mmCIF file of C-alpha atoms and ligand atoms in Angstrom:
data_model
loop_
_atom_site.group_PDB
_atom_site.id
_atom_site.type_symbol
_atom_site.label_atom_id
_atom_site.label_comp_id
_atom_site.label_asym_id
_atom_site.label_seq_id
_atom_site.Cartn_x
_atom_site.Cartn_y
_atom_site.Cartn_z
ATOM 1 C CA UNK A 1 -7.086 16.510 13.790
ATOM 2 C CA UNK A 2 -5.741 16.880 10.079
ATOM 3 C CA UNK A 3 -8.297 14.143 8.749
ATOM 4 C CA UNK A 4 -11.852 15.235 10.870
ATOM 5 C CA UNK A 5 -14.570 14.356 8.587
ATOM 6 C CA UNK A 6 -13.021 12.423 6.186
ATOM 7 C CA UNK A 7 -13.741 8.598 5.512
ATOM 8 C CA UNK A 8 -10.990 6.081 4.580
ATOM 9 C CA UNK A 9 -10.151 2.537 3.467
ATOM 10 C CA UNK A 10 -6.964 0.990 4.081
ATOM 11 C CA UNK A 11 -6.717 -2.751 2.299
ATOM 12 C CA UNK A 12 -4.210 -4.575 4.257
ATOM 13 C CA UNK A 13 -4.919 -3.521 7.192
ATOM 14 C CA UNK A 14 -4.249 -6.219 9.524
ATOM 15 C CA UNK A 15 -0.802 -5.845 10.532
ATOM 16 C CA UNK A 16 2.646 -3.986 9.424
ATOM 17 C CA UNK A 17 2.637 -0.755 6.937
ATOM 18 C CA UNK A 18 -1.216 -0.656 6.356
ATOM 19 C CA UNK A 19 -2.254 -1.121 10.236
ATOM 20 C CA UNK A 20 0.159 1.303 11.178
ATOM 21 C CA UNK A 21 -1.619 3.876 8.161
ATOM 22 C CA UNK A 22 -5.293 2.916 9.339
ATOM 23 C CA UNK A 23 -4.115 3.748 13.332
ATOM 24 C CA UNK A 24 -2.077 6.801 11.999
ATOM 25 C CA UNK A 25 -5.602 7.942 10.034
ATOM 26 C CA UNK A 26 -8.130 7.609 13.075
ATOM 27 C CA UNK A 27 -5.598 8.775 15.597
ATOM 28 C CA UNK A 28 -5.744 12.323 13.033
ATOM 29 C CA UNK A 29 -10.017 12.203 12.947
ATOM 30 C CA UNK A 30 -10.852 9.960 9.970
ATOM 31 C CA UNK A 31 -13.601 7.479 10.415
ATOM 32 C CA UNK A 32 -11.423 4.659 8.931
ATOM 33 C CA UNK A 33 -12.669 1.381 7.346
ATOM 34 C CA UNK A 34 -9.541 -1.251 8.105
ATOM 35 C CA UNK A 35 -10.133 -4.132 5.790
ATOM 36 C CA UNK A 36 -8.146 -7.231 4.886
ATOM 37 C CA UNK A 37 -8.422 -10.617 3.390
ATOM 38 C CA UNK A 38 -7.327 -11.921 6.683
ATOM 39 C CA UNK A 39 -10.478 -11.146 9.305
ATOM 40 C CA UNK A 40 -8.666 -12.326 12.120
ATOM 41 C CA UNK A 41 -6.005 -10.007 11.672
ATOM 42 C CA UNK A 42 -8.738 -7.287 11.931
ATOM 43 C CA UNK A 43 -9.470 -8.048 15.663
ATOM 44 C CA UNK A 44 -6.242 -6.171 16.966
ATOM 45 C CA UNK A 45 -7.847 -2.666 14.693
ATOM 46 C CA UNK A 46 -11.537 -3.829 16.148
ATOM 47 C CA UNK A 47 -11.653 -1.662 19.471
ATOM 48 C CA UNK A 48 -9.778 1.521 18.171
ATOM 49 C CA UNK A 49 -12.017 4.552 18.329
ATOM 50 C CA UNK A 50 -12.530 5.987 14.763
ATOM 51 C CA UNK A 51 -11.918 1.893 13.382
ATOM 52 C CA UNK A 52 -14.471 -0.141 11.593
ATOM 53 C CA UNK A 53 -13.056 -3.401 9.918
ATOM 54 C CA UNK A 54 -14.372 -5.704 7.309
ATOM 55 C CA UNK A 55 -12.886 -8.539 5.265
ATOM 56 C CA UNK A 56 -12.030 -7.713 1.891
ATOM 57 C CA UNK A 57 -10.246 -9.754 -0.560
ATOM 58 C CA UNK A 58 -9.005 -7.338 -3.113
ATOM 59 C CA UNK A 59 -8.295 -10.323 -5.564
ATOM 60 C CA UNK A 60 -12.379 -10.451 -5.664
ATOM 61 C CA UNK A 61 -13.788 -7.717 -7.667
ATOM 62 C CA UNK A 62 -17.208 -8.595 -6.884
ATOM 63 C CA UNK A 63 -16.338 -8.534 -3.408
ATOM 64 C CA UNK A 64 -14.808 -4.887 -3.898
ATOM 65 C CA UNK A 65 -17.673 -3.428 -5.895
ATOM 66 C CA UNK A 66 -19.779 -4.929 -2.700
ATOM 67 C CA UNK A 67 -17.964 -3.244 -0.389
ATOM 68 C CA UNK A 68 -17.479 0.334 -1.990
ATOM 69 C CA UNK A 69 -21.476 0.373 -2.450
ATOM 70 C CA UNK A 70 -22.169 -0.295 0.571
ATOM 71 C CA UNK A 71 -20.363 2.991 1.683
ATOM 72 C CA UNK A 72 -21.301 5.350 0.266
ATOM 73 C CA UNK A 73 -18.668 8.476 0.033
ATOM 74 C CA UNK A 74 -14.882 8.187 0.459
ATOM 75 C CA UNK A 75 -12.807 10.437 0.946
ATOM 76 C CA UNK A 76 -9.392 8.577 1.521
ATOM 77 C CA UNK A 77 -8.414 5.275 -0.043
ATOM 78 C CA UNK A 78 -4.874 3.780 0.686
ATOM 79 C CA UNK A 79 -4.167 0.730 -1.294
ATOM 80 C CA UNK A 80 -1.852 -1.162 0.713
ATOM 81 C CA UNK A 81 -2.465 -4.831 -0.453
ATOM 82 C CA UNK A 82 0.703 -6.710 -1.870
ATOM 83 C CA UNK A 83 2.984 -9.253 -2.363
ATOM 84 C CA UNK A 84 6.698 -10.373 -2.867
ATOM 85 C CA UNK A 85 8.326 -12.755 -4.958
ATOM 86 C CA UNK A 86 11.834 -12.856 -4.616
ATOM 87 C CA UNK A 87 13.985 -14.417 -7.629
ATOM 88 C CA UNK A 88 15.215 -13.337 -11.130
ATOM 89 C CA UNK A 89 13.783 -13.555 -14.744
ATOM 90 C CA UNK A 90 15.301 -16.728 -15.267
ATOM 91 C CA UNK A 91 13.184 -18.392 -11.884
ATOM 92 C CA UNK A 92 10.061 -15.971 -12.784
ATOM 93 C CA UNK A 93 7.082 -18.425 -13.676
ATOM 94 C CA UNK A 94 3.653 -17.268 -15.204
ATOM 95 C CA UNK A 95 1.498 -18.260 -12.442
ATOM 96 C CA UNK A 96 3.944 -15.653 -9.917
ATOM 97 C CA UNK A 97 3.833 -13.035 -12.576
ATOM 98 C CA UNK A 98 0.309 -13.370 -13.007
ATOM 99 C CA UNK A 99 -0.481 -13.279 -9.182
ATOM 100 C CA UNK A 100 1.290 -10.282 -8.351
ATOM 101 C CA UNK A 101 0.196 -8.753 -10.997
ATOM 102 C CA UNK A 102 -3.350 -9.501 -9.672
ATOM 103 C CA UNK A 103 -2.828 -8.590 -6.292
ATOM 104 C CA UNK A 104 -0.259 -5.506 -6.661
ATOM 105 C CA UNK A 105 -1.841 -3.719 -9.469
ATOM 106 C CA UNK A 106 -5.041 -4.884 -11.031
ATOM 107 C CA UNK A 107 -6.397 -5.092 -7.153
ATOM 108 C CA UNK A 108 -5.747 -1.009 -6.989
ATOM 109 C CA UNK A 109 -7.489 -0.644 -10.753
ATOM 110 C CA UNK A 110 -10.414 -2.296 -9.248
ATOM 111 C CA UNK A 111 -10.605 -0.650 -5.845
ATOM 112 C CA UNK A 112 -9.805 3.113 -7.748
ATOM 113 C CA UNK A 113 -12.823 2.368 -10.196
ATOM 114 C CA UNK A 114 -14.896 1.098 -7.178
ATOM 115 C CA UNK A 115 -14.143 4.556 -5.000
ATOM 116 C CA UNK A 116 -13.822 7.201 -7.642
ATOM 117 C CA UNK A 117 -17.806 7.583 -8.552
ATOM 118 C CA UNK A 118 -18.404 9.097 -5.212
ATOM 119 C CA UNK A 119 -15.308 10.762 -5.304
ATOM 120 C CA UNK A 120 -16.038 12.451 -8.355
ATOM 121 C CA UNK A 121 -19.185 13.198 -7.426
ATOM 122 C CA UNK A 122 -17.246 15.025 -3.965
ATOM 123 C CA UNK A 123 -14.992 16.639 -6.396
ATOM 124 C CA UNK A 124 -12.549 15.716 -3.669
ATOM 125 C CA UNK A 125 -10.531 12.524 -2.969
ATOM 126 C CA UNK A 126 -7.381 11.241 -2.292
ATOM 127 C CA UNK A 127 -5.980 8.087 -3.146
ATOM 128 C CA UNK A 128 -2.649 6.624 -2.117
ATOM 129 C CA UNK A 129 -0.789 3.811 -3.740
ATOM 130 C CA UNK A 130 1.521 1.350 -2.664
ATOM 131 C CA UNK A 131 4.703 0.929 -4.445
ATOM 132 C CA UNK A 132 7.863 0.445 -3.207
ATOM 133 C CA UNK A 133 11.873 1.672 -3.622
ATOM 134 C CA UNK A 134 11.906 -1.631 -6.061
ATOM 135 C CA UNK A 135 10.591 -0.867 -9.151
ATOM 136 C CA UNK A 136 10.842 2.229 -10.553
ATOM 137 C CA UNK A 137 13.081 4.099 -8.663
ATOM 138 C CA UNK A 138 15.414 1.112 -8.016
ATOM 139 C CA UNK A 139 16.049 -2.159 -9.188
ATOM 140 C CA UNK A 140 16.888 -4.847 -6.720
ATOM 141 C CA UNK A 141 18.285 -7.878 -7.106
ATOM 142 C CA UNK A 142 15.967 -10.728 -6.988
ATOM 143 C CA UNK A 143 13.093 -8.743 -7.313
ATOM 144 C CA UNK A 144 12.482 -8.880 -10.917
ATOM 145 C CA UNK A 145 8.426 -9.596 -10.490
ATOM 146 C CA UNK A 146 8.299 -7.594 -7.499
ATOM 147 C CA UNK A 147 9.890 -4.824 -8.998
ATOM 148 C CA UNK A 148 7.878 -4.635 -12.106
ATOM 149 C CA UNK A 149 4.473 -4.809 -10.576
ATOM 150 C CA UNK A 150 5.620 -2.004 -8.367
ATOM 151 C CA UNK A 151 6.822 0.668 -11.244
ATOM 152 C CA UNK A 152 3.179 -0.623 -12.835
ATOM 153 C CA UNK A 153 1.743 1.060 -9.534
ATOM 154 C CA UNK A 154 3.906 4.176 -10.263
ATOM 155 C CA UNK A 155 2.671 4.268 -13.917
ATOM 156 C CA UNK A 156 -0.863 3.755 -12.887
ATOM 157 C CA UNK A 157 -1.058 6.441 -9.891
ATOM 158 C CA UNK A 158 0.316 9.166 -12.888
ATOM 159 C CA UNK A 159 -2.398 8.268 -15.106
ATOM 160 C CA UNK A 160 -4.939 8.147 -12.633
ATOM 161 C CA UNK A 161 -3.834 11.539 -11.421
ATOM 162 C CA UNK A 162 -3.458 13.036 -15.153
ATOM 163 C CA UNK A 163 -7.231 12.124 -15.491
ATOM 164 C CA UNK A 164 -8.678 13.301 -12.440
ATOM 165 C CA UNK A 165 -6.738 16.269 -11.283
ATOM 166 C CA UNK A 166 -9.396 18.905 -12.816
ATOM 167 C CA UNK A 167 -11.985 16.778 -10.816
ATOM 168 C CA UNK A 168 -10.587 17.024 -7.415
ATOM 169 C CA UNK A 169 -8.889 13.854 -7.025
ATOM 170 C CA UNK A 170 -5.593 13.646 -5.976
ATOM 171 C CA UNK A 171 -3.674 10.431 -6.634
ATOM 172 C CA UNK A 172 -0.178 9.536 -5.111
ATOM 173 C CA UNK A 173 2.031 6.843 -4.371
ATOM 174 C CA UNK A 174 4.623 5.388 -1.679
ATOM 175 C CA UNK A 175 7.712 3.864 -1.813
ATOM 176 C CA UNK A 176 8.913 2.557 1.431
ATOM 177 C CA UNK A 177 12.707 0.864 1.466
ATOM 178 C CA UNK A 178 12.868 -1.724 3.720
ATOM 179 C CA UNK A 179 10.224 -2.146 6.461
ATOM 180 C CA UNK A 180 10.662 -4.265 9.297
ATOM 181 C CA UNK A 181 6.812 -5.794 8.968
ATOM 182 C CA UNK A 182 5.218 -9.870 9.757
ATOM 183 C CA UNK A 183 5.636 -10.513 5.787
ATOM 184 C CA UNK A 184 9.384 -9.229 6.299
ATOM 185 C CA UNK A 185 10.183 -11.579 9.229
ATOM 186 C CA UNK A 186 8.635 -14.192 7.447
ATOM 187 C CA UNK A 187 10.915 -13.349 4.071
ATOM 188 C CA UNK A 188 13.750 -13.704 6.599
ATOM 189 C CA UNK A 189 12.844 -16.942 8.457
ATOM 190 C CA UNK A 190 12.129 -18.386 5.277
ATOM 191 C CA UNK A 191 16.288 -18.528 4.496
ATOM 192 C CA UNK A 192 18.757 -20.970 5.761
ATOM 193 C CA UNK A 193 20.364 -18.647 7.198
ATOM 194 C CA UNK A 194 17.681 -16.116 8.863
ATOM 195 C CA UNK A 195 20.332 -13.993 10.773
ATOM 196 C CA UNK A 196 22.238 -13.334 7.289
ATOM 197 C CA UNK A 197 19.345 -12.546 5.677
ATOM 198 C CA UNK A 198 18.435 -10.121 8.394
ATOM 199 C CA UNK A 199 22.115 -8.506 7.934
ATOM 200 C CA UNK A 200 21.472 -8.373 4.212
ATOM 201 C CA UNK A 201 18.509 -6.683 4.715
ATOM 202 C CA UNK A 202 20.067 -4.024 7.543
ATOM 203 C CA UNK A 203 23.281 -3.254 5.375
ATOM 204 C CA UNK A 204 21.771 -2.352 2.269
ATOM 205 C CA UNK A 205 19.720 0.714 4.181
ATOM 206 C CA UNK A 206 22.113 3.185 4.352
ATOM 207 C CA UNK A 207 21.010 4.437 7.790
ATOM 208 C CA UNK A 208 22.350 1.220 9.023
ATOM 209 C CA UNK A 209 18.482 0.382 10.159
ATOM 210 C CA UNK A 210 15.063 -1.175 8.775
ATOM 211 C CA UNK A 211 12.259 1.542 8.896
ATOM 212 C CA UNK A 212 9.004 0.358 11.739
ATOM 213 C CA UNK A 213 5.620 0.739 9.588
ATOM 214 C CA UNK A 214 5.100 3.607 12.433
ATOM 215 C CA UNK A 215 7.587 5.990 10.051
ATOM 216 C CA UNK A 216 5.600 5.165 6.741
ATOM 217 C CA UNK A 217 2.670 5.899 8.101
ATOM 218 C CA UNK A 218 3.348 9.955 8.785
ATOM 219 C CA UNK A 219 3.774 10.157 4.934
ATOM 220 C CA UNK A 220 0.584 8.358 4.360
ATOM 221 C CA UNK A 221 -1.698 10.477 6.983
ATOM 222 C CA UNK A 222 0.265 13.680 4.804
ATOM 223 C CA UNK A 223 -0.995 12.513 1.642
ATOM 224 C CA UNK A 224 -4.836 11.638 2.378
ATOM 225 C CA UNK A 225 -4.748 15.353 4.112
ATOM 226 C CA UNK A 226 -5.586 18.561 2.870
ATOM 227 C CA UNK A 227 -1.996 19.987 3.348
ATOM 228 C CA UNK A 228 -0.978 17.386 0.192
ATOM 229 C CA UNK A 229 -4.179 19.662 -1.902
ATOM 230 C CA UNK A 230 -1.556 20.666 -4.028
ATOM 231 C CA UNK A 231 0.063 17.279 -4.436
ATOM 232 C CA UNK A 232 -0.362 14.515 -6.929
ATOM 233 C CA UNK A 233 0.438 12.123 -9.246
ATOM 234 C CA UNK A 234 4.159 12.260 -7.122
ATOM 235 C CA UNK A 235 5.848 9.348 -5.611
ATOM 236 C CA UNK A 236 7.260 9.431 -2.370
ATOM 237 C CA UNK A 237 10.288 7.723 -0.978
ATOM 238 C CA UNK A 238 10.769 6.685 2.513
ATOM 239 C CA UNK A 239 13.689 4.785 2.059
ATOM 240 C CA UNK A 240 16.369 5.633 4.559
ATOM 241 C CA UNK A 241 18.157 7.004 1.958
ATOM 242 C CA UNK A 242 18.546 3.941 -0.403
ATOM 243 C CA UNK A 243 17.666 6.057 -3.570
ATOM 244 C CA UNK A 244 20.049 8.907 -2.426
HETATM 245 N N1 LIG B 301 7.725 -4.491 4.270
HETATM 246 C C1 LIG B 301 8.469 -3.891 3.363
HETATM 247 O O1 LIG B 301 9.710 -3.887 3.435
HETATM 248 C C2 LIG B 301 7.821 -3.167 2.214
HETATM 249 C C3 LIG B 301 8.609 -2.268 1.475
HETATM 250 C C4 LIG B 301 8.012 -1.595 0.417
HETATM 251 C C5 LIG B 301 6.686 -1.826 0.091
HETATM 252 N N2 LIG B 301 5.973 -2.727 0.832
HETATM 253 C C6 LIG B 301 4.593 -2.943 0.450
HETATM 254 O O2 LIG B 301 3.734 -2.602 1.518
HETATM 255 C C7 LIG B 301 2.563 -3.371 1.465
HETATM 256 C C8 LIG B 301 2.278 -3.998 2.806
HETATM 257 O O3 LIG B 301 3.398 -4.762 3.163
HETATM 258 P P1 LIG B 301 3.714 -5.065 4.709
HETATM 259 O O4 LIG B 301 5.079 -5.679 4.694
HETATM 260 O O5 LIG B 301 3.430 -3.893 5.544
HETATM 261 O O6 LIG B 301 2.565 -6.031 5.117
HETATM 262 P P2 LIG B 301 2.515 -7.555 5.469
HETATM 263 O O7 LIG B 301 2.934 -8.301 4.243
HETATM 264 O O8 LIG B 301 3.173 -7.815 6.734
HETATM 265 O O9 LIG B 301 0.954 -7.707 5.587
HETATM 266 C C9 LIG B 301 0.238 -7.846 4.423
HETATM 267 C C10 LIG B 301 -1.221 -7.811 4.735
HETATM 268 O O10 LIG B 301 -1.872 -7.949 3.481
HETATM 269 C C11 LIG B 301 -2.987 -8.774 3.663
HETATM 270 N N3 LIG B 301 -3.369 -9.336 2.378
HETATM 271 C C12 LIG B 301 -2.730 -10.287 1.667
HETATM 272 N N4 LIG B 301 -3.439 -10.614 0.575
HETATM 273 C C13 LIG B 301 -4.540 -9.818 0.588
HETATM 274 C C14 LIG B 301 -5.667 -9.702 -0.253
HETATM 275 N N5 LIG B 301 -5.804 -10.480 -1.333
HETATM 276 N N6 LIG B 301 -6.634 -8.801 0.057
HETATM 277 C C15 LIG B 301 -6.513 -8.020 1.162
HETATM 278 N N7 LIG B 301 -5.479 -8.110 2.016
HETATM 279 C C16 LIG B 301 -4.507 -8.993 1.728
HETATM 280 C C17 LIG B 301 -2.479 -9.812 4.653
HETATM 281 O O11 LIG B 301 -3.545 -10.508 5.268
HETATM 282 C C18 LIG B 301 -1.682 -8.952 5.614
HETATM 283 O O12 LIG B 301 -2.486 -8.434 6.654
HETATM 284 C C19 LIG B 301 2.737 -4.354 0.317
HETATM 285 O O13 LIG B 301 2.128 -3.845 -0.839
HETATM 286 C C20 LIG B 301 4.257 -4.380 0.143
HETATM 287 O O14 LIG B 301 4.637 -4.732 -1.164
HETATM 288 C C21 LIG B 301 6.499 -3.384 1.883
#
C-alpha cells in the first residue's frame, strides 16, 4: 500500500491514461477523487473501493476553485486533462491554439494554484503533469500545437518545482509515446484510411507496439509516492523507446 493515507485528484479520469492512474492510485491505498468533464464516463470509476468521482471541467476555473475547497487537503494531484490537434503551422488557427492552450496548460496553472494552499500548508505534496514525448523531448510531425502546449507543461512543472521544493512539494511530469486510449482510436477512425493510420501509429514505436494506459500508470502511482521524495521537477518518458 505505497499511497495509504494520501488523497488524490486525477482530472480526466473517465477512461484511457487518467482512469488507468486513478485505479492504479486506490488499488496502492489513496482515497482518490476521479473527476472529469464527462460525468458519465465517471460511472465505470463509481463502485471502485478507495474511488469518489465528481464532474469537473478544468476549462472552468470557478468550477476548480469549487471543487479544491470543498476538499480540504491533497496530497496527490495528477493533471491528466488534454487535447490533440493534429496539423502543421501553416493549418494552425487561433481558436485551436488558444483551446489547447486552455485545456493543456492554463487548466494545470489553475488546478496547481487551487491544490497548493493546503499543500503548503502539509509541507508535503505531489503533483504530476501531463505532457507527452511531443513537445519537448520530440517534435512530431503534425503536431505543431500539440507539441508546443506540451513542452509549456514541461516548462511549467520546472518552475513550479523550483518554487516549491523547500516547501515540500514535489512537482513532476509524464511523457507517454503513443498510448493506445478512446481519444487514440478516435484519432485513427477519424482517417480515410483507419488501418494505415493505425500502422503509422505502430511503426513509429520502436518496440513495434502502442503502450495500454495500464503501463503509464506504474510511473504515475511512483511519482505521487514517497519513494519519488527525492524526485522533482524531472520529466519522465514512457515511450517505448521513441526518444532513445
Ligand atoms: N493517448 C496518447 O497516445 C497520449 C500520449 C501522450 C500524452 N497523452 C496525454 O494524456 C492525456 C489523456 O489522454 P488519453 O488519450 O489517455 O485520454 P482520452 O483522450 O482517451 O480521454 C480524455 C479524457 O479527458 C476528458 N476531458 C476532456 N476535456 C476535459 C475537460 N475540459 N475537463 C476535464 N476532463 C476533460 C474526457 O472526457 C476524457 O475522459 C492527455 O493530456 C493527452 O494529451 C496521451
Amino acid at each position: 500500500m505505497r499511497l495509504k493515507n494520501k488523497i488524490a485528484v486525477v482530472t480526466a479520469a473517465g477512461q484511457g491514461i487518467g482512469k488507468a492512474a486513478a485505479l492504479a492510485m486506490a488499488r496502492e491505498g489513496a482515497q482518490v477523487w476521479a473527476t472529469d468533464v464527462n460525468a458519465d464516463l465517471l460511472a465505470g470509476v463509481a463502485d471502485v473501493p478507495n474511488v469518489k468521482t465528481a464532474a469537473l471541467d478544468v476549462l472552468d476555473k470557478a468550477a476548480i476553485t469549487r471543487f479544491f475547497s470543498g476538499l480540504g487537503c491533497v496530497d496527490v494531484l495528477f493533471n491528466c486533462a488534454g487535447c490533440v490537434h493534429g496539423g502543421t503551422l501553416l493549418e494552425a488557427t487561433d481558436r485551436d491554439w488558444q483551446f489547447a492552450y486552455d485545456l493543456n496548460v492554463r487548466s494545470q496553472f489553475w488546478t496547481i494554484q487551487a491544490a497548493l494552499p493546503s499543500m503548503l500548508a502539509a509541507r508535503s505534496g505531489s503533483i504530476i503533469n501531463m505532457a507527452s514525448v511531443a513537445g519537448s523531448s520530440k517534435g512530431l510531425p503534425n503536431r505543431f500545437i500539440y507539441g508546443t502546449t506540451k513542452a509549456a507543461v514541461v516548462g511549467l512543472t520546472k518552475a513550479v518545482a523550483a518554487d516549491f521544493v523547500k516547501e515540500g512539494i514535489r512537482c513532476n511530469s509524464i511523457s507517454p509515446g503513443t498510448v493506445d486510449t478512446p481519444s487514440l482510436q478516435e484519432r485513427i477512425n477519424s482517417q480515410e484510411d483507419p488501418e494505415a493510420a493505425r500502422r503509422m501509429f505502430v511503426a513509429r514505436q520502436p518496440m513495434g507496439r502502442l503502450a495500454q494506459a495500464h503501463e503509464i500508470a506504474p510511473v504515475v502511482v511512483f511519482l505521487a509516492s514517497d519513494e519519488a521524495a527525492f524526485v522533482t521537477g524531472q520529466n519522465y518518458a514512457i515511450d517505448g523507446g521513441m526518444t532513445i
